[in-house]
Every structure is written in structure tokens, then in C-alpha cells.
Coordinates of N, CA and C in Angstrom, one line a residue:
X1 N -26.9 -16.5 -20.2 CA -26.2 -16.8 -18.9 C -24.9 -17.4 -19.2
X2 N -24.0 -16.7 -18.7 CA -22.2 -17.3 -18.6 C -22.0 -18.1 -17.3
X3 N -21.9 -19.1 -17.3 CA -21.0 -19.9 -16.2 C -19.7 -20.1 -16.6
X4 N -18.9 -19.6 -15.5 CA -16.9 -19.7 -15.6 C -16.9 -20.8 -14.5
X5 N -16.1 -21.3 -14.4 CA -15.4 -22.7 -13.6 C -13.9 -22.7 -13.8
X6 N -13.3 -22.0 -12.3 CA -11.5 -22.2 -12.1 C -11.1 -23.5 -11.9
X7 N -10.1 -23.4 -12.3 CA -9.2 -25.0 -12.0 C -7.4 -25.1 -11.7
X8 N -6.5 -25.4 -11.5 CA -5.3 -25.7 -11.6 C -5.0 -24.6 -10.7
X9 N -5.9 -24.3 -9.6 CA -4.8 -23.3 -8.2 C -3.9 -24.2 -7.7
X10 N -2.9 -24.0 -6.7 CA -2.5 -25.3 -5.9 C -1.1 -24.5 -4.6
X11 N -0.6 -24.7 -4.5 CA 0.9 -24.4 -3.9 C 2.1 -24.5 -4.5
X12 N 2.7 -23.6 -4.5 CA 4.4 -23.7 -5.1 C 5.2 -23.1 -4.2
X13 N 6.6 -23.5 -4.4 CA 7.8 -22.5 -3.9 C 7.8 -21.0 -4.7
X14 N 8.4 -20.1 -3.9 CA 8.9 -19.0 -5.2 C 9.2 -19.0 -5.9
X15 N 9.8 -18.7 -7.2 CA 10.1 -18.8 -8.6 C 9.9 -19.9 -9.4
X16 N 8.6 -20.4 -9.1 CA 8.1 -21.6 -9.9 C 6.9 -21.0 -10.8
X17 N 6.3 -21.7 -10.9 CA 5.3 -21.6 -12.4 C 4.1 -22.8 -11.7
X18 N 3.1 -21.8 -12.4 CA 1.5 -22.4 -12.5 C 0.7 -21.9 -13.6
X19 N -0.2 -22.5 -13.9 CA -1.0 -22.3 -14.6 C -3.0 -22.3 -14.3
X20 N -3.5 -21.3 -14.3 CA -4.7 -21.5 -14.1 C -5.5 -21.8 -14.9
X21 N -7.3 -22.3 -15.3 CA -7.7 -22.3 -16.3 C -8.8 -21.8 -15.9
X22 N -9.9 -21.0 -17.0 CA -11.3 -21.0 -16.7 C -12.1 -21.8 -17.7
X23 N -12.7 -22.9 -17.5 CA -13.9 -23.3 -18.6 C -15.2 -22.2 -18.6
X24 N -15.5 -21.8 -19.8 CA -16.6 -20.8 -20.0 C -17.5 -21.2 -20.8
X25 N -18.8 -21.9 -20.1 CA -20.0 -22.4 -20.5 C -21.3 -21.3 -20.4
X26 N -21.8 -21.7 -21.4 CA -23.2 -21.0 -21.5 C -23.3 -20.3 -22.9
X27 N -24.0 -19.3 -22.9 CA -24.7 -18.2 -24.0 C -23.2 -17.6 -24.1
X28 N -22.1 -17.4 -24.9 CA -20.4 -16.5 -25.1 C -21.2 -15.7 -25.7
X29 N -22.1 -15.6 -26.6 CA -21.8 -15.0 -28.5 C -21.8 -13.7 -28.0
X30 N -22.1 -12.6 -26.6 CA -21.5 -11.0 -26.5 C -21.4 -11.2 -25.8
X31 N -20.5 -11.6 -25.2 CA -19.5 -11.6 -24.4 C -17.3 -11.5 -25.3
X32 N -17.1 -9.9 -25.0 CA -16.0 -9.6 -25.9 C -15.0 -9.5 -24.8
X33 N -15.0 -9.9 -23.6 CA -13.7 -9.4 -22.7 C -13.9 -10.9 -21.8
X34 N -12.6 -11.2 -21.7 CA -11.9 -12.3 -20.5 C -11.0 -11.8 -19.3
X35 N -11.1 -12.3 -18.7 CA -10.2 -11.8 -17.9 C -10.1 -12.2 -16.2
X36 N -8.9 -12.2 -15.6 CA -8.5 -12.7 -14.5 C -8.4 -11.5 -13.4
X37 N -8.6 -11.8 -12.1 CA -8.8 -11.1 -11.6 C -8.0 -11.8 -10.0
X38 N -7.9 -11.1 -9.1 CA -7.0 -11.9 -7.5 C -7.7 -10.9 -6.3
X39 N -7.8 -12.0 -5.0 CA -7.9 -11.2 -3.7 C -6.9 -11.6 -3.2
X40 N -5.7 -11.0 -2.3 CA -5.4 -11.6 -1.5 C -6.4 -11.0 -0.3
X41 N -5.7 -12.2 0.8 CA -6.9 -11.7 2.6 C -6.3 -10.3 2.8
X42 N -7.5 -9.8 3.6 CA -7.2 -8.4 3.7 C -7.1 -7.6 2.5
X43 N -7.4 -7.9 1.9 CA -7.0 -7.0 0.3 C -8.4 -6.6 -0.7
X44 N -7.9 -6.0 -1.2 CA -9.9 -5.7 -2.1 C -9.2 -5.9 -3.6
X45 N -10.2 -6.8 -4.2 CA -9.6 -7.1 -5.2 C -9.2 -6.7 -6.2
X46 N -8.2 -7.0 -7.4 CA -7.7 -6.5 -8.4 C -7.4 -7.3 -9.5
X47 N -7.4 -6.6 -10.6 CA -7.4 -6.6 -11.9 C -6.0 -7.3 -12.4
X48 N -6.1 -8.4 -12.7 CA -4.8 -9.1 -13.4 C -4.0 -9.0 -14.9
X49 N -4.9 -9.9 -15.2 CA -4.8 -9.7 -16.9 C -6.3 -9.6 -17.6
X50 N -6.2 -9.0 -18.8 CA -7.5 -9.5 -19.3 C -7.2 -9.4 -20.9
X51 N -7.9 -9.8 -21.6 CA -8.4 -10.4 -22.9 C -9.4 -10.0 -23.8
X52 N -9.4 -9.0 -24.5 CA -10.2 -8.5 -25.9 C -10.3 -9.7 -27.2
X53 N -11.7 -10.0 -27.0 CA -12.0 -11.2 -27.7 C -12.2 -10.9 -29.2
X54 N -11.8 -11.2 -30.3 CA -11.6 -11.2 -31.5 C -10.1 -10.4 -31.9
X55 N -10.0 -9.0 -31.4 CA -8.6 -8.5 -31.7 C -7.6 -9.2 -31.0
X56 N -8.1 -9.9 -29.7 CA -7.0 -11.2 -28.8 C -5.8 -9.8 -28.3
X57 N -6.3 -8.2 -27.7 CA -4.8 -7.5 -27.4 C -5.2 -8.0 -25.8
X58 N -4.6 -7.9 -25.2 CA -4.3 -8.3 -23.5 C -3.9 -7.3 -22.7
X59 N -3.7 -6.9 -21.9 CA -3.3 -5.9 -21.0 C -3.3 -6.7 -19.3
X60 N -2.3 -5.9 -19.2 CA -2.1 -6.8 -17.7 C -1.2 -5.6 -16.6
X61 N -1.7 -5.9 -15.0 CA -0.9 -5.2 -14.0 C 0.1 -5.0 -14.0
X62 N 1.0 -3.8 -13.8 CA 2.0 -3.6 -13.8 C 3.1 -4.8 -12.8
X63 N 2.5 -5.1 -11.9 CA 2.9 -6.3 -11.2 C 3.3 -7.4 -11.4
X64 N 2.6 -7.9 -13.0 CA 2.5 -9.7 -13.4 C 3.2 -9.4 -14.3
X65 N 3.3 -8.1 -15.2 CA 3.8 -7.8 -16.4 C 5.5 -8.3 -16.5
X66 N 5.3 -9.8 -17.3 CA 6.5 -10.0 -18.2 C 6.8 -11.1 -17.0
X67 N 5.7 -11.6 -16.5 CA 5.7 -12.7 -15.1 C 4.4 -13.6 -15.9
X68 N 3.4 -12.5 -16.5 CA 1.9 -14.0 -16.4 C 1.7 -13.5 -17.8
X69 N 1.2 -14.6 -18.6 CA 0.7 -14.4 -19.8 C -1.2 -15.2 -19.7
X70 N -2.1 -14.1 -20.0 CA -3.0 -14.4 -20.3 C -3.5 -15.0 -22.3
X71 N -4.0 -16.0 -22.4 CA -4.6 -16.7 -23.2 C -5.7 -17.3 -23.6
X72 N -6.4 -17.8 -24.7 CA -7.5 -18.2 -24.7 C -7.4 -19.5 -26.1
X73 N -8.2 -20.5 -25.6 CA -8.4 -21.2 -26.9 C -9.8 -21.5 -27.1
X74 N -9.7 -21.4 -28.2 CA -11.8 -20.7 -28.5 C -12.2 -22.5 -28.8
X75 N -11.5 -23.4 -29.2 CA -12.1 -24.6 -29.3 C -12.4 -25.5 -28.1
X76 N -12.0 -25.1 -27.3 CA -11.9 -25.6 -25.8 C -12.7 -24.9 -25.0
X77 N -13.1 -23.3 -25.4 CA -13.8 -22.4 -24.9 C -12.7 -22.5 -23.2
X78 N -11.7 -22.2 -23.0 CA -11.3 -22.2 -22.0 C -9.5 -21.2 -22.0
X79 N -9.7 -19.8 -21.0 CA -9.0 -18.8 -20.6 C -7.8 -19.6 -20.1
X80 N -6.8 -19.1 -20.2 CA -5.9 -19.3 -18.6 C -5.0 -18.3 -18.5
X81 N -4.0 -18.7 -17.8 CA -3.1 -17.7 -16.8 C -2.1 -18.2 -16.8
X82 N -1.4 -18.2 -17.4 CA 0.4 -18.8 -17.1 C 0.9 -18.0 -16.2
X83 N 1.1 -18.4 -15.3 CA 2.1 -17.4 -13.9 C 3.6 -18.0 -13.6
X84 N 4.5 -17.4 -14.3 CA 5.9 -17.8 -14.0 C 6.6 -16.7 -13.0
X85 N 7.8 -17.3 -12.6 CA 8.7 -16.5 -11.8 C 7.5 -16.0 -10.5
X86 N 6.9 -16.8 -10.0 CA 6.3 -16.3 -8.8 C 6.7 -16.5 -7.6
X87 N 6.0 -15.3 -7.2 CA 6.2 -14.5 -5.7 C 5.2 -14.8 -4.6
X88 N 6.0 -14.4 -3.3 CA 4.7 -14.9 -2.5 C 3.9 -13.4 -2.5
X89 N 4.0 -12.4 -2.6 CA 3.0 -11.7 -3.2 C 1.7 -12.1 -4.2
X90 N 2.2 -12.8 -4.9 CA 1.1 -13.7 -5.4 C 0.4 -14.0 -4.9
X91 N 0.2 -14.3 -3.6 CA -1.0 -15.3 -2.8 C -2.0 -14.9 -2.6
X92 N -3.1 -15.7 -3.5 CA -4.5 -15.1 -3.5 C -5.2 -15.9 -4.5
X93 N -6.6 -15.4 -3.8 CA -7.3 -16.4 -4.5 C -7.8 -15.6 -6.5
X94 N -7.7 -16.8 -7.3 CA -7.5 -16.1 -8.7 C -8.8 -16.2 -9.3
X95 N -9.6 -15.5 -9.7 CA -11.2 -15.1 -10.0 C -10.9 -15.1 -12.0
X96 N -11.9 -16.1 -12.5 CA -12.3 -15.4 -14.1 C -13.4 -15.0 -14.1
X97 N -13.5 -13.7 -15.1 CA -14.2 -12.5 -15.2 C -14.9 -12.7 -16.3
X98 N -15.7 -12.7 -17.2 CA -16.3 -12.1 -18.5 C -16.9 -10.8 -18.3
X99 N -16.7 -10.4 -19.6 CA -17.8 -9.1 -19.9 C -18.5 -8.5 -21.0
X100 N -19.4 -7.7 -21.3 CA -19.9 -7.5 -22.4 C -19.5 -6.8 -23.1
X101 N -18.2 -5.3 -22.2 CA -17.4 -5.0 -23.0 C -16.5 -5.0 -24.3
X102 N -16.3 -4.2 -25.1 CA -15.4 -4.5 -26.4 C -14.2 -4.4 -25.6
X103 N -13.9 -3.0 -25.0 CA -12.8 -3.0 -24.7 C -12.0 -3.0 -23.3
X104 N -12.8 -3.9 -22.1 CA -12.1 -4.5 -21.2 C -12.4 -3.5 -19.8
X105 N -13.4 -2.8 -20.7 CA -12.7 -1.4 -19.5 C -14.1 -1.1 -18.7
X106 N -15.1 -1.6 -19.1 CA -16.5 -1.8 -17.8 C -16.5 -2.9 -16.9
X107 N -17.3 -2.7 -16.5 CA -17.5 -3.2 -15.2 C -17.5 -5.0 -15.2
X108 N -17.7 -5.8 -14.3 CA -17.5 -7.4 -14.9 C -19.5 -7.6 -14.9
X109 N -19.4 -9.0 -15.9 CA -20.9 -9.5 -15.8 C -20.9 -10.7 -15.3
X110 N -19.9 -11.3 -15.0 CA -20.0 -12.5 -14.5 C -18.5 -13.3 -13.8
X111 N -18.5 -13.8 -12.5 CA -17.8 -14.1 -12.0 C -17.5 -16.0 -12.0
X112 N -16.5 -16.3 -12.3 CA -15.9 -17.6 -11.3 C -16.3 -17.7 -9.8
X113 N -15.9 -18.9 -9.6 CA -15.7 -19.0 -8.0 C -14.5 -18.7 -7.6
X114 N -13.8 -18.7 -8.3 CA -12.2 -18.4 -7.5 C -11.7 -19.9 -7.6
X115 N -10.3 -19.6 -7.9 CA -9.3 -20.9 -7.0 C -8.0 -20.2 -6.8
X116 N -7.5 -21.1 -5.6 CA -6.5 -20.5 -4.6 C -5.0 -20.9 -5.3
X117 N -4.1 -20.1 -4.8 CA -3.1 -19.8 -5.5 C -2.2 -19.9 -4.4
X118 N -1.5 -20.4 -4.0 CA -0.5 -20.1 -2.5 C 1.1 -20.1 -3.0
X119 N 1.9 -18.9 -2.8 CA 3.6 -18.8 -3.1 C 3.6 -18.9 -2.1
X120 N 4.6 -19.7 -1.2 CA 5.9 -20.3 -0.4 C 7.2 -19.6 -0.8
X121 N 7.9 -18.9 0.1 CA 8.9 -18.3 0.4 C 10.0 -19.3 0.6

């Protein structure tokens, strides 16, 4: 069993910077994929960045791309999200994902709770 736990949502102006984190406790050892995920209201959710665990390649929305860098530090066991140059399109709540995937591309096995994210115009 994977428990994730979000942290560092909050409110900003536009073109400011945040950082999210996920702490990832439990059984990791197959678990090969990380990754971030967003709702906004009204919206069905989507795929942000994610994280291929040992080769560390990343892939991310055309949206965030060259805006959010996803990361990982394995001695901290804890993901995050650097989100610069943000938009209020951004606004939404930010989900970590694991999976048993090698390569990012099945389905998720285990969810965060979410933490909120709010851009200001």
C-alpha cells in the first residue's frame, strides 16, 4: 500500500511561482511512475507532469511545458512541481499519482488528496 500526502498549494498573483510537494509513504519498491495530475471546477481531470522512476525522463502537458518542472528526491522520498510563470488557468486543485507502470502510460494506482492551487489575475 502507497500513501501520497500534498502540501505547498496556496494563492498567488499571475506570473508568480509555487511549488508543490508529494510525501510518498508506504511499500515504493514497484511502483515506477510519479506524477501530478489537476481539476479545475467544472473540468475532468488532467494529466500534468509525470516521472519515470529510475531512467528520471518526465513528460509533461503541452500547457505547463517550459512553465512547471517536475522532480523527485529519492532520500526524502518526496515528488514536486515547480510551477513558474503562472496563469489563472492554472486554478485547480493539484493531485499526486503513483503507478506500477514502467512507462507512465497506464492507468493511476494510487491517489493524493489533492491541494489547491489558486492564480489571481
Amino acid at each position: 500500500q502507497v500513501q501520497l500526502v500534498e502540501s505547498g498549494g496556496g494563492s498567488v498573483q499571475a506570473g508568480g511561482s509555487l511549488r508543490v510537494s508529494c510525501a510518498v509513504f508506504g511499500y515504493t519498491y514497484n511502483i515506477y511512475c510519479l506524477g501530478w495530475f489537476r481539476q479545475a471546477p467544472g473540468k475532468e481531470r488532467e494529466g500534468v507532469a509525470n516521472i519515470s522512476i529510475g531512467p528520471d525522463t518526465t513528460a509533461y502537458a503541452d500547457s505547463v511545458k517550459g512553465r512547471f518542472t517536475i522532480s523527485q528526491d529519492n532520500a526524502k522520498n518526496t515528488l514536486y512541481l515547480q510551477m513558474n510563470s503562472l496563469k489563472p488557468e492554472d486554478t485547480a486543485t493539484y493531485y499526486c499519482a503513483a503507478s506500477y507502470d514502467h512507462n507512465c502510460r497506464g492507468g493511476v494506482d494510487y491517489w493524493g488528496r489533492g491541494t489547491l492551487v489558486t492564480i489571481s489575475s
